[in-house]
């Protein structure tokens, strides 16, 4: 019975992946409106991508975006989505959906850090954003069409069940 459930879960995730939900399609339509290159507006990142690749349940959706929190707020002003300021100074904003919350964080690079606090600068460089993340498996991006972007080679580490720091491990541990 357990084998049947796992096979069903794998088939469901391949034929009906989380990023094809009607709510996410609506969110991306709003994000892409009036934007010239819509392919680069936002991508999924972190745990939802990891779980998708491992055929696990997804209950938390993080997205990286080239849009600033204020741009996102303006785009969602006259919609049915509620906007929650979660970390404006660090580029984070949450869009409350019907069943899930979607946390958007503007692409950024850390200028100065002291533990959990960082002085950040926004960027539009996806690879640069990946370099500030902790582990390679948390720096795998997935676009709304299912295309993966893996600048830190996290997919290999995920398949091999390796946890690798991005950059100097000692510095990351101190952070």
PDB file of C-alpha atoms in Angstrom:
ATOM      1  CA  UNK A   1       0.000   0.000   0.000  1.00  0.00           C
ATOM      2  CA  UNK A   2       2.833   2.389   0.890  1.00  0.00           C
ATOM      3  CA  UNK A   3       4.502   1.714  -2.478  1.00  0.00           C
ATOM      4  CA  UNK A   4       1.252   2.570  -4.299  1.00  0.00           C
ATOM      5  CA  UNK A   5       0.978   5.861  -2.385  1.00  0.00           C
ATOM      6  CA  UNK A   6       4.577   6.792  -3.215  1.00  0.00           C
ATOM      7  CA  UNK A   7       4.116   6.003  -6.903  1.00  0.00           C
ATOM      8  CA  UNK A   8       0.896   8.029  -6.941  1.00  0.00           C
ATOM      9  CA  UNK A   9       2.661  10.943  -5.226  1.00  0.00           C
ATOM     10  CA  UNK A  10       5.508  10.853  -7.775  1.00  0.00           C
ATOM     11  CA  UNK A  11       3.110  10.713 -10.730  1.00  0.00           C
ATOM     12  CA  UNK A  12       0.976  13.515  -9.301  1.00  0.00           C
ATOM     13  CA  UNK A  13       4.005  15.774  -8.775  1.00  0.00           C
ATOM     14  CA  UNK A  14       5.217  15.168 -12.345  1.00  0.00           C
ATOM     15  CA  UNK A  15       1.852  15.605 -14.079  1.00  0.00           C
ATOM     16  CA  UNK A  16       0.441  18.247 -11.712  1.00  0.00           C
ATOM     17  CA  UNK A  17       3.456  20.062 -10.245  1.00  0.00           C
ATOM     18  CA  UNK A  18       2.852  22.647  -7.522  1.00  0.00           C
ATOM     19  CA  UNK A  19       3.916  25.516  -9.791  1.00  0.00           C
ATOM     20  CA  UNK A  20       0.987  24.814 -12.130  1.00  0.00           C
ATOM     21  CA  UNK A  21      -1.649  25.694  -9.523  1.00  0.00           C
ATOM     22  CA  UNK A  22      -4.255  28.225 -10.607  1.00  0.00           C
ATOM     23  CA  UNK A  23      -3.346  30.502  -7.702  1.00  0.00           C
ATOM     24  CA  UNK A  24       0.332  30.600  -8.691  1.00  0.00           C
ATOM     25  CA  UNK A  25      -0.593  31.212 -12.324  1.00  0.00           C
ATOM     26  CA  UNK A  26      -2.668  34.179 -11.176  1.00  0.00           C
ATOM     27  CA  UNK A  27       0.165  35.489  -8.989  1.00  0.00           C
ATOM     28  CA  UNK A  28       2.651  35.285 -11.867  1.00  0.00           C
ATOM     29  CA  UNK A  29       0.207  36.960 -14.236  1.00  0.00           C
ATOM     30  CA  UNK A  30       0.025  39.895 -11.795  1.00  0.00           C
ATOM     31  CA  UNK A  31       3.814  39.977 -11.372  1.00  0.00           C
ATOM     32  CA  UNK A  32       4.498  39.854 -15.101  1.00  0.00           C
ATOM     33  CA  UNK A  33       1.990  42.555 -16.048  1.00  0.00           C
ATOM     34  CA  UNK A  34       3.739  45.578 -17.578  1.00  0.00           C
ATOM     35  CA  UNK A  35       7.109  43.846 -17.356  1.00  0.00           C
ATOM     36  CA  UNK A  36       9.158  43.481 -20.524  1.00  0.00           C
ATOM     37  CA  UNK A  37      11.020  40.241 -19.791  1.00  0.00           C
ATOM     38  CA  UNK A  38       8.524  38.209 -17.792  1.00  0.00           C
ATOM     39  CA  UNK A  39      10.751  35.096 -17.710  1.00  0.00           C
ATOM     40  CA  UNK A  40      12.990  36.742 -15.148  1.00  0.00           C
ATOM     41  CA  UNK A  41      10.473  38.353 -12.789  1.00  0.00           C
ATOM     42  CA  UNK A  42      10.411  35.636 -10.120  1.00  0.00           C
ATOM     43  CA  UNK A  43      11.495  32.060  -9.460  1.00  0.00           C
ATOM     44  CA  UNK A  44      10.826  29.546  -6.712  1.00  0.00           C
ATOM     45  CA  UNK A  45      13.768  28.854  -4.421  1.00  0.00           C
ATOM     46  CA  UNK A  46      14.701  26.922  -1.305  1.00  0.00           C
ATOM     47  CA  UNK A  47      12.574  24.288   0.383  1.00  0.00           C
ATOM     48  CA  UNK A  48       9.738  24.171  -2.138  1.00  0.00           C
ATOM     49  CA  UNK A  49      12.197  23.406  -4.953  1.00  0.00           C
ATOM     50  CA  UNK A  50      14.051  20.866  -2.812  1.00  0.00           C
ATOM     51  CA  UNK A  51      10.808  19.147  -1.839  1.00  0.00           C
ATOM     52  CA  UNK A  52       9.557  19.169  -5.420  1.00  0.00           C
ATOM     53  CA  UNK A  53      12.764  17.498  -6.632  1.00  0.00           C
ATOM     54  CA  UNK A  54      12.517  14.912  -3.813  1.00  0.00           C
ATOM     55  CA  UNK A  55       8.763  14.282  -4.410  1.00  0.00           C
ATOM     56  CA  UNK A  56       7.889  15.530  -0.940  1.00  0.00           C
ATOM     57  CA  UNK A  57       4.909  17.631   0.127  1.00  0.00           C
ATOM     58  CA  UNK A  58       5.227  21.386  -0.269  1.00  0.00           C
ATOM     59  CA  UNK A  59       3.681  23.568   2.398  1.00  0.00           C
ATOM     60  CA  UNK A  60       5.926  26.613   2.215  1.00  0.00           C
ATOM     61  CA  UNK A  61       6.654  28.571  -0.951  1.00  0.00           C
ATOM     62  CA  UNK A  62       9.546  31.011  -1.190  1.00  0.00           C
ATOM     63  CA  UNK A  63      10.234  33.018  -4.291  1.00  0.00           C
ATOM     64  CA  UNK A  64      13.128  35.195  -5.340  1.00  0.00           C
ATOM     65  CA  UNK A  65      12.325  38.197  -7.523  1.00  0.00           C
ATOM     66  CA  UNK A  66      13.907  41.132  -9.293  1.00  0.00           C
ATOM     67  CA  UNK A  67      11.037  43.304  -8.056  1.00  0.00           C
ATOM     68  CA  UNK A  68      11.410  45.414  -4.923  1.00  0.00           C
ATOM     69  CA  UNK A  69       8.904  45.041  -2.081  1.00  0.00           C
ATOM     70  CA  UNK A  70       7.260  48.345  -3.052  1.00  0.00           C
ATOM     71  CA  UNK A  71       6.867  47.195  -6.660  1.00  0.00           C
ATOM     72  CA  UNK A  72       5.232  43.982  -5.476  1.00  0.00           C
ATOM     73  CA  UNK A  73       2.932  45.904  -3.135  1.00  0.00           C
ATOM     74  CA  UNK A  74       1.816  48.152  -5.999  1.00  0.00           C
ATOM     75  CA  UNK A  75       1.135  45.197  -8.294  1.00  0.00           C
ATOM     76  CA  UNK A  76      -1.087  43.500  -5.692  1.00  0.00           C
ATOM     77  CA  UNK A  77      -2.944  46.648  -4.520  1.00  0.00           C
ATOM     78  CA  UNK A  78      -6.232  46.000  -6.306  1.00  0.00           C
ATOM     79  CA  UNK A  79      -6.283  42.216  -6.150  1.00  0.00           C
ATOM     80  CA  UNK A  80      -7.831  39.625  -3.874  1.00  0.00           C
ATOM     81  CA  UNK A  81      -4.438  38.894  -2.331  1.00  0.00           C
ATOM     82  CA  UNK A  82      -3.410  40.343   0.998  1.00  0.00           C
ATOM     83  CA  UNK A  83       0.085  41.830   1.236  1.00  0.00           C
ATOM     84  CA  UNK A  84       2.010  41.436   4.503  1.00  0.00           C
ATOM     85  CA  UNK A  85       5.201  43.374   5.228  1.00  0.00           C
ATOM     86  CA  UNK A  86       7.502  40.694   6.616  1.00  0.00           C
ATOM     87  CA  UNK A  87      10.983  42.097   6.165  1.00  0.00           C
ATOM     88  CA  UNK A  88      10.934  45.171   3.956  1.00  0.00           C
ATOM     89  CA  UNK A  89      14.485  46.217   4.895  1.00  0.00           C
ATOM     90  CA  UNK A  90      15.784  42.865   3.681  1.00  0.00           C
ATOM     91  CA  UNK A  91      13.541  42.766   0.620  1.00  0.00           C
ATOM     92  CA  UNK A  92      10.890  40.352   1.918  1.00  0.00           C
ATOM     93  CA  UNK A  93       7.146  40.588   1.545  1.00  0.00           C
ATOM     94  CA  UNK A  94       4.439  37.946   1.898  1.00  0.00           C
ATOM     95  CA  UNK A  95       1.428  37.485  -0.346  1.00  0.00           C
ATOM     96  CA  UNK A  96      -1.379  35.658   1.442  1.00  0.00           C
ATOM     97  CA  UNK A  97      -3.175  33.202  -0.807  1.00  0.00           C
ATOM     98  CA  UNK A  98      -6.254  31.110  -0.179  1.00  0.00           C
ATOM     99  CA  UNK A  99      -4.378  28.157   1.313  1.00  0.00           C
ATOM    100  CA  UNK A 100      -0.732  29.199   1.334  1.00  0.00           C
ATOM    101  CA  UNK A 101       1.461  32.187   1.955  1.00  0.00           C
ATOM    102  CA  UNK A 102       4.041  33.106  -0.668  1.00  0.00           C
ATOM    103  CA  UNK A 103       7.164  34.824   0.611  1.00  0.00           C
ATOM    104  CA  UNK A 104       8.913  36.975  -1.977  1.00  0.00           C
ATOM    105  CA  UNK A 105      12.441  38.204  -1.421  1.00  0.00           C
ATOM    106  CA  UNK A 106      14.137  40.635  -3.767  1.00  0.00           C
ATOM    107  CA  UNK A 107      17.393  39.382  -5.242  1.00  0.00           C
ATOM    108  CA  UNK A 108      20.159  40.737  -3.080  1.00  0.00           C
ATOM    109  CA  UNK A 109      23.731  40.532  -2.016  1.00  0.00           C
ATOM    110  CA  UNK A 110      24.943  40.831   1.539  1.00  0.00           C
ATOM    111  CA  UNK A 111      27.150  43.868   2.049  1.00  0.00           C
ATOM    112  CA  UNK A 112      27.891  43.285   5.729  1.00  0.00           C
ATOM    113  CA  UNK A 113      26.668  40.581   8.116  1.00  0.00           C
ATOM    114  CA  UNK A 114      26.970  39.898  11.832  1.00  0.00           C
ATOM    115  CA  UNK A 115      25.176  36.663  12.502  1.00  0.00           C
ATOM    116  CA  UNK A 116      21.518  36.785  11.462  1.00  0.00           C
ATOM    117  CA  UNK A 117      21.533  40.519  10.653  1.00  0.00           C
ATOM    118  CA  UNK A 118      22.747  41.703   7.297  1.00  0.00           C
ATOM    119  CA  UNK A 119      23.113  44.955   5.457  1.00  0.00           C
ATOM    120  CA  UNK A 120      21.872  44.157   1.951  1.00  0.00           C
ATOM    121  CA  UNK A 121      21.909  45.677  -1.494  1.00  0.00           C
ATOM    122  CA  UNK A 122      19.291  44.710  -4.081  1.00  0.00           C
ATOM    123  CA  UNK A 123      20.479  43.291  -7.376  1.00  0.00           C
ATOM    124  CA  UNK A 124      19.005  41.750 -10.506  1.00  0.00           C
ATOM    125  CA  UNK A 125      21.723  39.088 -10.757  1.00  0.00           C
ATOM    126  CA  UNK A 126      20.397  35.593  -9.974  1.00  0.00           C
ATOM    127  CA  UNK A 127      23.854  34.042  -9.557  1.00  0.00           C
ATOM    128  CA  UNK A 128      24.885  36.805  -7.164  1.00  0.00           C
ATOM    129  CA  UNK A 129      21.732  36.130  -5.114  1.00  0.00           C
ATOM    130  CA  UNK A 130      22.631  32.424  -4.996  1.00  0.00           C
ATOM    131  CA  UNK A 131      26.052  33.233  -3.536  1.00  0.00           C
ATOM    132  CA  UNK A 132      24.564  34.715  -0.368  1.00  0.00           C
ATOM    133  CA  UNK A 133      22.512  31.606   0.414  1.00  0.00           C
ATOM    134  CA  UNK A 134      23.693  29.123   3.033  1.00  0.00           C
ATOM    135  CA  UNK A 135      23.710  25.719   1.327  1.00  0.00           C
ATOM    136  CA  UNK A 136      23.918  24.648  -2.306  1.00  0.00           C
ATOM    137  CA  UNK A 137      20.606  22.782  -1.964  1.00  0.00           C
ATOM    138  CA  UNK A 138      18.933  26.072  -0.979  1.00  0.00           C
ATOM    139  CA  UNK A 139      20.203  27.859  -4.093  1.00  0.00           C
ATOM    140  CA  UNK A 140      18.260  25.897  -6.700  1.00  0.00           C
ATOM    141  CA  UNK A 141      15.772  28.067  -8.591  1.00  0.00           C
ATOM    142  CA  UNK A 142      12.719  26.912 -10.540  1.00  0.00           C
ATOM    143  CA  UNK A 143      10.757  29.109 -12.912  1.00  0.00           C
ATOM    144  CA  UNK A 144       6.991  29.019 -13.468  1.00  0.00           C
ATOM    145  CA  UNK A 145       7.510  26.769 -16.517  1.00  0.00           C
ATOM    146  CA  UNK A 146       9.469  24.140 -14.581  1.00  0.00           C
ATOM    147  CA  UNK A 147      12.932  25.130 -15.824  1.00  0.00           C
ATOM    148  CA  UNK A 148      15.679  24.767 -13.219  1.00  0.00           C
ATOM    149  CA  UNK A 149      18.548  27.199 -12.635  1.00  0.00           C
ATOM    150  CA  UNK A 150      21.259  25.716 -10.428  1.00  0.00           C
ATOM    151  CA  UNK A 151      24.275  28.038 -10.238  1.00  0.00           C
ATOM    152  CA  UNK A 152      25.733  26.349  -7.116  1.00  0.00           C
ATOM    153  CA  UNK A 153      25.320  22.749  -8.333  1.00  0.00           C
ATOM    154  CA  UNK A 154      22.826  21.970  -5.577  1.00  0.00           C
ATOM    155  CA  UNK A 155      20.942  19.312  -7.546  1.00  0.00           C
ATOM    156  CA  UNK A 156      23.994  17.050  -7.510  1.00  0.00           C
ATOM    157  CA  UNK A 157      24.359  17.577  -3.757  1.00  0.00           C
ATOM    158  CA  UNK A 158      20.659  16.880  -3.240  1.00  0.00           C
ATOM    159  CA  UNK A 159      20.860  13.622  -5.223  1.00  0.00           C
ATOM    160  CA  UNK A 160      23.984  12.575  -3.300  1.00  0.00           C
ATOM    161  CA  UNK A 161      22.475  13.647   0.041  1.00  0.00           C
ATOM    162  CA  UNK A 162      25.332  16.096   0.646  1.00  0.00           C
ATOM    163  CA  UNK A 163      25.005  19.329   2.564  1.00  0.00           C
ATOM    164  CA  UNK A 164      27.580  21.820   1.289  1.00  0.00           C
ATOM    165  CA  UNK A 165      28.022  25.397   2.343  1.00  0.00           C
ATOM    166  CA  UNK A 166      28.249  28.093  -0.302  1.00  0.00           C
ATOM    167  CA  UNK A 167      31.564  29.870   0.104  1.00  0.00           C
ATOM    168  CA  UNK A 168      33.753  29.529   3.169  1.00  0.00           C
ATOM    169  CA  UNK A 169      32.129  27.032   5.599  1.00  0.00           C
ATOM    170  CA  UNK A 170      33.734  28.648   8.665  1.00  0.00           C
ATOM    171  CA  UNK A 171      32.358  32.064   7.705  1.00  0.00           C
ATOM    172  CA  UNK A 172      28.903  30.605   7.051  1.00  0.00           C
ATOM    173  CA  UNK A 173      28.854  28.888  10.436  1.00  0.00           C
ATOM    174  CA  UNK A 174      29.824  32.161  12.122  1.00  0.00           C
ATOM    175  CA  UNK A 175      26.977  33.906  10.289  1.00  0.00           C
TER     176      UNK A 175
END
